[in-house]
PDB file of C-alpha atoms in Angstrom:
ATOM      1  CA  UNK A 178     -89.833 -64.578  67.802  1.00 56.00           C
ATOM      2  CA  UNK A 179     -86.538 -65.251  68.689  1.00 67.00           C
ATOM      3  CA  UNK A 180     -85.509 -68.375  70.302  1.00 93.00           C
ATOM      4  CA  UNK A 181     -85.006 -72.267  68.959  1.00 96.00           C
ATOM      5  CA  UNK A 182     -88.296 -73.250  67.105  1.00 96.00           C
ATOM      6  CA  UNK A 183     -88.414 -77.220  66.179  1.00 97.00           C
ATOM      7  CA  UNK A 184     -91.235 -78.189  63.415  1.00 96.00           C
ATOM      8  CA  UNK A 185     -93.482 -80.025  63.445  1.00 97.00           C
ATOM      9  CA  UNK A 186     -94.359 -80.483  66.557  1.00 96.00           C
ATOM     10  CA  UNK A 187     -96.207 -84.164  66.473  1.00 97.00           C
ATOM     11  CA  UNK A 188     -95.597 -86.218  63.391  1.00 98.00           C
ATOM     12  CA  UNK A 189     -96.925 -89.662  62.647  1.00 98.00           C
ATOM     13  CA  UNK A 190     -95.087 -91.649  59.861  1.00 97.00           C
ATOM     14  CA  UNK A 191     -95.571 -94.809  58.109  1.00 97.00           C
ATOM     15  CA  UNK A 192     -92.462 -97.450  58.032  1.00 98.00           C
ATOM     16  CA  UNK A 193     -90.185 -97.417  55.094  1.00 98.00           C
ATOM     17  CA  UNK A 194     -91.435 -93.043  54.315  1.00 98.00           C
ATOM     18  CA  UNK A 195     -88.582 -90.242  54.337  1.00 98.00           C
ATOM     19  CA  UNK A 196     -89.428 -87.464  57.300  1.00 98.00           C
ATOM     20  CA  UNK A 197     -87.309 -84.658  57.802  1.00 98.00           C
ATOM     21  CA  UNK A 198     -87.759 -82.557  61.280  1.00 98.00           C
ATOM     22  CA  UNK A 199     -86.600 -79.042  60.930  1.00 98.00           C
ATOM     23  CA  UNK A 200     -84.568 -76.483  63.508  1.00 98.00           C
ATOM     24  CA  UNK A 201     -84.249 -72.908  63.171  1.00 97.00           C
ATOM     25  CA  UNK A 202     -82.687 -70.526  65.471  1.00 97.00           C
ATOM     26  CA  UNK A 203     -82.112 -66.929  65.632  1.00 96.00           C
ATOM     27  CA  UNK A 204     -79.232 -66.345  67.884  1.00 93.00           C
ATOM     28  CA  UNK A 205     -76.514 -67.049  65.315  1.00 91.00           C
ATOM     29  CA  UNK A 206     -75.357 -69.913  67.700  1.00 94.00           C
ATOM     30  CA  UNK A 207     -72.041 -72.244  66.058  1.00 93.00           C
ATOM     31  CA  UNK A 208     -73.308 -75.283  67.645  1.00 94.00           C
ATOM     32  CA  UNK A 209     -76.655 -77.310  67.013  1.00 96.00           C
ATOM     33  CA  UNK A 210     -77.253 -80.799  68.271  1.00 96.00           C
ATOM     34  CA  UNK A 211     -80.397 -83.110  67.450  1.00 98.00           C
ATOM     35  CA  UNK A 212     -81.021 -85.520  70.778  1.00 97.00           C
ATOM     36  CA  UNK A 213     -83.421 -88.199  70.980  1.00 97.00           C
ATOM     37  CA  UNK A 214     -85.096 -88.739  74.047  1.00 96.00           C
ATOM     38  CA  UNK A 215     -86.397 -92.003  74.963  1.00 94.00           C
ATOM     39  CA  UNK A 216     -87.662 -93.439  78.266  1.00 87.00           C
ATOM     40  CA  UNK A 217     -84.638 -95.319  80.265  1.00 85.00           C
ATOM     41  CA  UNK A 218     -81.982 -94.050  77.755  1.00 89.00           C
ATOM     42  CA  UNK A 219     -82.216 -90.224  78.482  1.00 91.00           C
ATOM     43  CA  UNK A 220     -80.792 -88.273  75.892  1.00 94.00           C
ATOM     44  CA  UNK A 221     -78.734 -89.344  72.643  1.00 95.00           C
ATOM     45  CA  UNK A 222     -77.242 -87.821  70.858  1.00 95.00           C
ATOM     46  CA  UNK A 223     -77.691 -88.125  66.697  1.00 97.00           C
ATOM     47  CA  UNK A 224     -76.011 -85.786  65.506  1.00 97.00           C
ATOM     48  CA  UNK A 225     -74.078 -82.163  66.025  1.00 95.00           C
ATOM     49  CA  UNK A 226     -72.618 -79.327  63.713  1.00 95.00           C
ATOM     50  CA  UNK A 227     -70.186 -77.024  65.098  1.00 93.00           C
ATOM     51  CA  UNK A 228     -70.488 -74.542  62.499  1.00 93.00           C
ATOM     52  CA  UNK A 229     -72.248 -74.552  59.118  1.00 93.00           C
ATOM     53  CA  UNK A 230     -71.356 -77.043  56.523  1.00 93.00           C
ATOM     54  CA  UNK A 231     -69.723 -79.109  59.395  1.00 94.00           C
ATOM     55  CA  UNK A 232     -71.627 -82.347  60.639  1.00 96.00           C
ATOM     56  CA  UNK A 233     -70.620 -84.964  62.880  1.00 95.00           C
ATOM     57  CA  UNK A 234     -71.933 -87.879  64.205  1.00 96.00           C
ATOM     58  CA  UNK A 235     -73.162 -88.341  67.911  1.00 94.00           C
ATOM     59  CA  UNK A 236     -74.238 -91.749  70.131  1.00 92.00           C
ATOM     60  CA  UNK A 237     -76.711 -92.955  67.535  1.00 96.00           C
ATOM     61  CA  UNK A 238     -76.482 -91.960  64.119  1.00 97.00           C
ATOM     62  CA  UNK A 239     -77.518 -94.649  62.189  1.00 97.00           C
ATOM     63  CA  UNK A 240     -80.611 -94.321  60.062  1.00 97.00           C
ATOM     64  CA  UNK A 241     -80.347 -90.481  60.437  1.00 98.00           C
ATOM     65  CA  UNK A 242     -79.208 -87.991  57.840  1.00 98.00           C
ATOM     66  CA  UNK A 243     -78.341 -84.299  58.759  1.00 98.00           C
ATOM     67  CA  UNK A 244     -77.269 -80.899  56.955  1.00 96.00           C
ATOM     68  CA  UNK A 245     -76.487 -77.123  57.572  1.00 97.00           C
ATOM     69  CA  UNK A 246     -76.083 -75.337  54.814  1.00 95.00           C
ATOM     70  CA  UNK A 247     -77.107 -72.049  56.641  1.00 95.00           C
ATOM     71  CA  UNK A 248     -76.025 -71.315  60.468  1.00 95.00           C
ATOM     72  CA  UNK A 249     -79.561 -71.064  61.714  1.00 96.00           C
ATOM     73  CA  UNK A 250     -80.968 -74.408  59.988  1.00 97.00           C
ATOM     74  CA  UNK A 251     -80.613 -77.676  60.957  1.00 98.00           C
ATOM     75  CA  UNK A 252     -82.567 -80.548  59.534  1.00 98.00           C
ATOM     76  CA  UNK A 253     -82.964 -83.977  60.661  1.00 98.00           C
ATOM     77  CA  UNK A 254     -84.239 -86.455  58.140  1.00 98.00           C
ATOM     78  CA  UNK A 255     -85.190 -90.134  58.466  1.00 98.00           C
ATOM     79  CA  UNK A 256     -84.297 -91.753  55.092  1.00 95.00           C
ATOM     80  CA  UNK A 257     -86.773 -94.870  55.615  1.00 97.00           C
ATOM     81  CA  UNK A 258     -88.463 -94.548  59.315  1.00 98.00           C
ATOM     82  CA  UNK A 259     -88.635 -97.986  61.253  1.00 98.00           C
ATOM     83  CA  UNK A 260     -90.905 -98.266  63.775  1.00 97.00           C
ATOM     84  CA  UNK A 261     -87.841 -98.091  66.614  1.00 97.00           C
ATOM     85  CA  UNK A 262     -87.430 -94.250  65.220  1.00 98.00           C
ATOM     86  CA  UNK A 263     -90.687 -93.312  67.538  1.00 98.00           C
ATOM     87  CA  UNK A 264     -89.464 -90.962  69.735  1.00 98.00           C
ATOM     88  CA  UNK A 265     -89.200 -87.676  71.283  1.00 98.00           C
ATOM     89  CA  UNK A 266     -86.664 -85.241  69.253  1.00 98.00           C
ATOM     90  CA  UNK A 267     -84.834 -82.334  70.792  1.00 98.00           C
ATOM     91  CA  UNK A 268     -82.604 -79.826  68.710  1.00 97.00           C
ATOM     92  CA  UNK A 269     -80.242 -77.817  70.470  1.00 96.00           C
ATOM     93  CA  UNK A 270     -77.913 -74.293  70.053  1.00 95.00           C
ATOM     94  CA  UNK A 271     -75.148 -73.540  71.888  1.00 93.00           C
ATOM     95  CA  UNK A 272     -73.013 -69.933  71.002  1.00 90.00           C
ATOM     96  CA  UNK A 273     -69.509 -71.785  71.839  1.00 83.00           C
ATOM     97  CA  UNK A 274     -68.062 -74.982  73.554  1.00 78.00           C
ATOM     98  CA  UNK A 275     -69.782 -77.209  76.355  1.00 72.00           C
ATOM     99  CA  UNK A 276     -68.920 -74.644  79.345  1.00 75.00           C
ATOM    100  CA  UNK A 277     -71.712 -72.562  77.806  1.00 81.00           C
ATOM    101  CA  UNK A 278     -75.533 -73.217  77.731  1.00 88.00           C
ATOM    102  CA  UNK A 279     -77.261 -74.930  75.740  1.00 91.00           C
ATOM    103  CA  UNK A 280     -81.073 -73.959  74.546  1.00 94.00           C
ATOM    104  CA  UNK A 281     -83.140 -76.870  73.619  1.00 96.00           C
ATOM    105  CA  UNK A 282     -86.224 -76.830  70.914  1.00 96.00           C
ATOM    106  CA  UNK A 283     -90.045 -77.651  72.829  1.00 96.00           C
ATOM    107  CA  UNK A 284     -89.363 -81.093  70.631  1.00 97.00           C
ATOM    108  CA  UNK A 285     -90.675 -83.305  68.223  1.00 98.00           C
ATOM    109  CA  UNK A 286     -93.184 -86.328  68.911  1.00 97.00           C
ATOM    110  CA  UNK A 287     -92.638 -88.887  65.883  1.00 98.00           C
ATOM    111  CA  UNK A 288     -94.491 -91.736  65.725  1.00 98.00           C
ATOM    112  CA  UNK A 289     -93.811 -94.571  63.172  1.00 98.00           C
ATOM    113  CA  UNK A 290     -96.323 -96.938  62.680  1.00 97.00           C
TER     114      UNK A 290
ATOM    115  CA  UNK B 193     -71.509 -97.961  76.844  1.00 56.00           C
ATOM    116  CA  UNK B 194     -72.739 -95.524  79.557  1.00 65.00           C
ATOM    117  CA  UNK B 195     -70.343 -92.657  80.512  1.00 87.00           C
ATOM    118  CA  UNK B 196     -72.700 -90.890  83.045  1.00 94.00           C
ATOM    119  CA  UNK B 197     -74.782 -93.262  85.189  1.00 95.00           C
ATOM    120  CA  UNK B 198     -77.675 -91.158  87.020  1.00 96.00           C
ATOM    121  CA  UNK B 199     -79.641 -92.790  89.807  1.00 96.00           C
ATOM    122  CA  UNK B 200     -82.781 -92.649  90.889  1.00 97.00           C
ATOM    123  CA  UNK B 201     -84.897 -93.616  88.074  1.00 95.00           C
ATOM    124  CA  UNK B 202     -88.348 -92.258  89.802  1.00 96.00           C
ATOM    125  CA  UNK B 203     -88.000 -89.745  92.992  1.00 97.00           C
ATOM    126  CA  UNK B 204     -91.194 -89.454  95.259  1.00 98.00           C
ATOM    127  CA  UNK B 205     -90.633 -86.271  97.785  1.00 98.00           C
ATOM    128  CA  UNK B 206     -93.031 -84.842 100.150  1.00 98.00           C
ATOM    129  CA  UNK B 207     -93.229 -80.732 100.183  1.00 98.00           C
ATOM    130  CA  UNK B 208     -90.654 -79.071 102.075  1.00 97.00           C
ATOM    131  CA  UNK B 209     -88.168 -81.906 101.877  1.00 97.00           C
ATOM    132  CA  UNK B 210     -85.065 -82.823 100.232  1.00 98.00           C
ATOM    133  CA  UNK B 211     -84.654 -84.110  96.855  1.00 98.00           C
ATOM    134  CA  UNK B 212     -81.057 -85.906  96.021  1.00 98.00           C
ATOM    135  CA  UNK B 213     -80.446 -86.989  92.327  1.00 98.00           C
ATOM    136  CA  UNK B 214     -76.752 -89.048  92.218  1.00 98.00           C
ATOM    137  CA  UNK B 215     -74.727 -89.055  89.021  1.00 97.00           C
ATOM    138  CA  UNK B 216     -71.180 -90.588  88.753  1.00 97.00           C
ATOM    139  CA  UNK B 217     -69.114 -90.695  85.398  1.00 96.00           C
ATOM    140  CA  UNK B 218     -65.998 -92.626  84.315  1.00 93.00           C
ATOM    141  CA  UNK B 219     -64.083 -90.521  81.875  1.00 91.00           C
ATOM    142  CA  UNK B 220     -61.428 -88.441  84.245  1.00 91.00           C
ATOM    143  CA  UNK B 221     -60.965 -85.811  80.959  1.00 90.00           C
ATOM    144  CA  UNK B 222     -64.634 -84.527  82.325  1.00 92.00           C
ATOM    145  CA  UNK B 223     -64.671 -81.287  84.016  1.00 90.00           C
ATOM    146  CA  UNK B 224     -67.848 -79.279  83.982  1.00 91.00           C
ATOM    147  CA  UNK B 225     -70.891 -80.745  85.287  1.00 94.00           C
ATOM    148  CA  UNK B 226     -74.186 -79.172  84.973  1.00 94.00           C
ATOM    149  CA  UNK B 227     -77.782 -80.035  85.506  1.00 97.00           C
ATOM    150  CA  UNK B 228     -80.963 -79.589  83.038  1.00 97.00           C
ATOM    151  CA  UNK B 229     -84.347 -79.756  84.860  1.00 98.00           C
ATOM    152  CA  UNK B 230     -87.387 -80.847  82.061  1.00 97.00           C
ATOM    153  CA  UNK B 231     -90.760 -79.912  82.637  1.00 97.00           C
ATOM    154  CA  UNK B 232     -93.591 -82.483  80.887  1.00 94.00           C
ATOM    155  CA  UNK B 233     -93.527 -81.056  77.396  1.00 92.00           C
ATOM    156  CA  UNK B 234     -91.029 -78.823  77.066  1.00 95.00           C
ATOM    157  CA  UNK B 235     -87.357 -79.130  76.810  1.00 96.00           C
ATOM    158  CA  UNK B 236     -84.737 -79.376  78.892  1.00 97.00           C
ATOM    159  CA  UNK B 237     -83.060 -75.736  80.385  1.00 96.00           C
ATOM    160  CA  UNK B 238     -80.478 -75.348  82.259  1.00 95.00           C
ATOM    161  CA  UNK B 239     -80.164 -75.476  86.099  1.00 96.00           C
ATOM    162  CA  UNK B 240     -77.341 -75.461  87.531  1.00 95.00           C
ATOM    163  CA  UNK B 241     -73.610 -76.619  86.486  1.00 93.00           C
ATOM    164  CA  UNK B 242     -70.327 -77.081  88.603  1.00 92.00           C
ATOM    165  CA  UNK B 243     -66.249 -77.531  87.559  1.00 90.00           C
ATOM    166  CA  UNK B 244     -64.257 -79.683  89.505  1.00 87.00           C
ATOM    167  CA  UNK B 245     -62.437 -77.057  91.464  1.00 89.00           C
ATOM    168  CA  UNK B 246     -65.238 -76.790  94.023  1.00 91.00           C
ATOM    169  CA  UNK B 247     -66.893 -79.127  96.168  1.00 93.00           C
ATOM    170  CA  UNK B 248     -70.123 -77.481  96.257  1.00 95.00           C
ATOM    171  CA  UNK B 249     -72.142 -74.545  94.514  1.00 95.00           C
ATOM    172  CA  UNK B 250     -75.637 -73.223  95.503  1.00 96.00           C
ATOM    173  CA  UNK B 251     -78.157 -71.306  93.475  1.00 95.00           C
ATOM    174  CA  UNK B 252     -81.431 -71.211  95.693  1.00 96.00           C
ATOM    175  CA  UNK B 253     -82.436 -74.110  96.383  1.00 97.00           C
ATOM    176  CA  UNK B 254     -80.524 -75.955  94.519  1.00 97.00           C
ATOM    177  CA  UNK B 255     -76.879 -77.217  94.984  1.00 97.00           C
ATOM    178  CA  UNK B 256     -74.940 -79.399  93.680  1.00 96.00           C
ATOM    179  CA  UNK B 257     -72.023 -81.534  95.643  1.00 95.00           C
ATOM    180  CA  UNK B 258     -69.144 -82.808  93.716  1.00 94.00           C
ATOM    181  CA  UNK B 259     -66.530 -85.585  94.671  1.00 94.00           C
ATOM    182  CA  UNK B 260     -63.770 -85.196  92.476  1.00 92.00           C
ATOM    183  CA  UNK B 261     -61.957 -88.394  93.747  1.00 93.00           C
ATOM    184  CA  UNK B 262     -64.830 -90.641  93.868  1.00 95.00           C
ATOM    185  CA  UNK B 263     -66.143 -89.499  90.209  1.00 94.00           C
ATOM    186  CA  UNK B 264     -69.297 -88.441  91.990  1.00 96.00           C
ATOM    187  CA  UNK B 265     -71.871 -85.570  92.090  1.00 97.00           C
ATOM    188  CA  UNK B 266     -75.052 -84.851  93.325  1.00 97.00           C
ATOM    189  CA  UNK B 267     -77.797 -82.731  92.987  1.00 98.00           C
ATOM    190  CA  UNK B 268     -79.589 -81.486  96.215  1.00 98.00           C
ATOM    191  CA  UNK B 269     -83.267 -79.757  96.154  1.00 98.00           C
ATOM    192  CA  UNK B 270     -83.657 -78.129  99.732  1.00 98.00           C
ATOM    193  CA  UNK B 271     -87.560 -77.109 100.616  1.00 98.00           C
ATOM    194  CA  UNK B 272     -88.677 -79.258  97.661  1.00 98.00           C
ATOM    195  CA  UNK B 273     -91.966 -77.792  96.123  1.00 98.00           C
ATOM    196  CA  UNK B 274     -94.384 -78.808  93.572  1.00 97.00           C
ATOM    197  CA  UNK B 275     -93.427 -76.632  91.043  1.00 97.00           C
ATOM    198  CA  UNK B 276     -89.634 -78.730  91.002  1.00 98.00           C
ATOM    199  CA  UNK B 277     -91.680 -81.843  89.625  1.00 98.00           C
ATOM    200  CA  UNK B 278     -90.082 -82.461  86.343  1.00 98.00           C
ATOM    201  CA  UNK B 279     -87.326 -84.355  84.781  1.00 97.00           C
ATOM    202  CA  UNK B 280     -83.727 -83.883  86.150  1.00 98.00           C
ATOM    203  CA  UNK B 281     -80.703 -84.240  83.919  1.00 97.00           C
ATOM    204  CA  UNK B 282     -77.232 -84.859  85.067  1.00 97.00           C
ATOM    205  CA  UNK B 283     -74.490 -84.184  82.084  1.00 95.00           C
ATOM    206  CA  UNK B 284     -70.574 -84.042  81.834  1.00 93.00           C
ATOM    207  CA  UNK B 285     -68.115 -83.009  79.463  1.00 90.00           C
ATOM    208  CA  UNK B 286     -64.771 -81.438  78.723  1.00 85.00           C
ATOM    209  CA  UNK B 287     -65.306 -78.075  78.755  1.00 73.00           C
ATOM    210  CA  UNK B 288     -63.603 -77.205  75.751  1.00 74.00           C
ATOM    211  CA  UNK B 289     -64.861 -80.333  73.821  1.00 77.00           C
ATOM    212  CA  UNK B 290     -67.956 -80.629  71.541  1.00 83.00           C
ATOM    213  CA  UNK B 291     -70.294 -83.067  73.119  1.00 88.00           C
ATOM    214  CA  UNK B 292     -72.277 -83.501  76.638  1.00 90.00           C
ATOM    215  CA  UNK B 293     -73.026 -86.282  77.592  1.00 91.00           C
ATOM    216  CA  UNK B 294     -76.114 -86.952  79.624  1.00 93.00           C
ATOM    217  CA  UNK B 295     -77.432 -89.123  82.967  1.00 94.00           C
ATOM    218  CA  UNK B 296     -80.798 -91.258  81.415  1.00 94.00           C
ATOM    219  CA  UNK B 297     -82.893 -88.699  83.848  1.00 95.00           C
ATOM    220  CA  UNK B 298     -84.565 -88.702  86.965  1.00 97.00           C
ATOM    221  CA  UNK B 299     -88.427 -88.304  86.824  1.00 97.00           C
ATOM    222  CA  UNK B 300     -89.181 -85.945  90.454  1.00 98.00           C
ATOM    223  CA  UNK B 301     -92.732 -85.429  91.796  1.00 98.00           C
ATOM    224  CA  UNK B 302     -93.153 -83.592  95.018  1.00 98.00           C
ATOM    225  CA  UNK B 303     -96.240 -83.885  96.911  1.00 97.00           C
ATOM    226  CA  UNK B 304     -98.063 -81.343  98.521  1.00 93.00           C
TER     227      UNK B 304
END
């Protein structure tokens, strides 16, 4: 189907374990984003590519490791999850700069206990 | 450091009101404003989004007010119904940059 698709959906994690969240989407969109969405805070941004092999960092990007090797993939991986990682994860696309939509993943519950 | 300050936290409506969600930012480099409406969930979509050349723009419902010299807009839900419960999102960028940034939300529930 075409469309953003986020996996897994629900993840629970020990402390101190490596978890990578993946992204894929099919509209051949430059940008992709990876917001976390916690209660009071809103959405943060981690991290953002504007085009594939090109990462920068967002709001919050410690702790958090990201890569594009191909334009429709966009993994986020936890190099050693601490227990202030739980939290709702949204990927985004967007085809060009901010005056243009952006279409958000159904997200990613991680829990680190 | 919060760019984009959204208030209220928590909005209680009864049906067939009016719903106001108020966001004000600080950078004055920001010019398109939209809105992202969450439903429990899912993720955020887009609503609604404004430049600064206008004062208001209505889709529906829904329409947002914008006060360029006070660094202020608002969004307004007219005839407020059930199905608008969700999350509201206020954001702001430059509209050739890279980045929005958003409000911290604004969790509606209309009665019946």
């Amino acid at each position: 189907d075409a469309g953003i698709t986020q996996s897994p959906r629900y993840k629970i994690t020990e402390t101190g374990r490596q978890v990578t969240l993946m992204c894929h989407q099919t509209w051949s969109h430059s940008y992709m984003f990876w917001y976390r969405q916690d209660l009071g805070h809103g959405l943060r941004l981690i991290y953002y590519s504007a085009a594939a092999d090109i990462t920068d960092k967002g709001e919050v990007p410690d702790g958090y490791v990201v890569s594009r090797s191909k334009t429709e993939n966009f993994p986020l991986t936890l190099e050693s999850a601490t227990r202030s990682q739980t939290s709702v994860y949204f990927c985004a696309s967007r085809r060009g700069p901010t005056n243009t939509e952006a279409f958000f993943g159904q997200g990613t519950r991680l829990t680190v206990v | 450091q919060q760019q984009v300050k959204q208030s209220p936290q928590s909005l209680i409506v009864q049906k067939g009101g009016i719903s106001i969600i108020n966001c004000a930012y600080e950078n004055t480099a920001f010019d398109y404003f939209p809105w992202y409406q969450q439903f429990p969930g899912k993720g955020p979509a887009l609503l609604i989004a404004i430049r600064p050349d206008v004062s208001e723009k209505k889709e529906g419902r829904f329409t947002i007010s914008f006060n360029k010299s006070a660094k202020q807009f608002s969004l307004h839900i007219m005839d407020s119904q059930p199905g608008d419960s969700a999350t509201y999102f206020c954001a702001a960028s430059e509209s050739s940059g890279d980045k929005l940034t958003f409000g911290t939300g604004t969790r509606l529930a209309v009665r019946p």
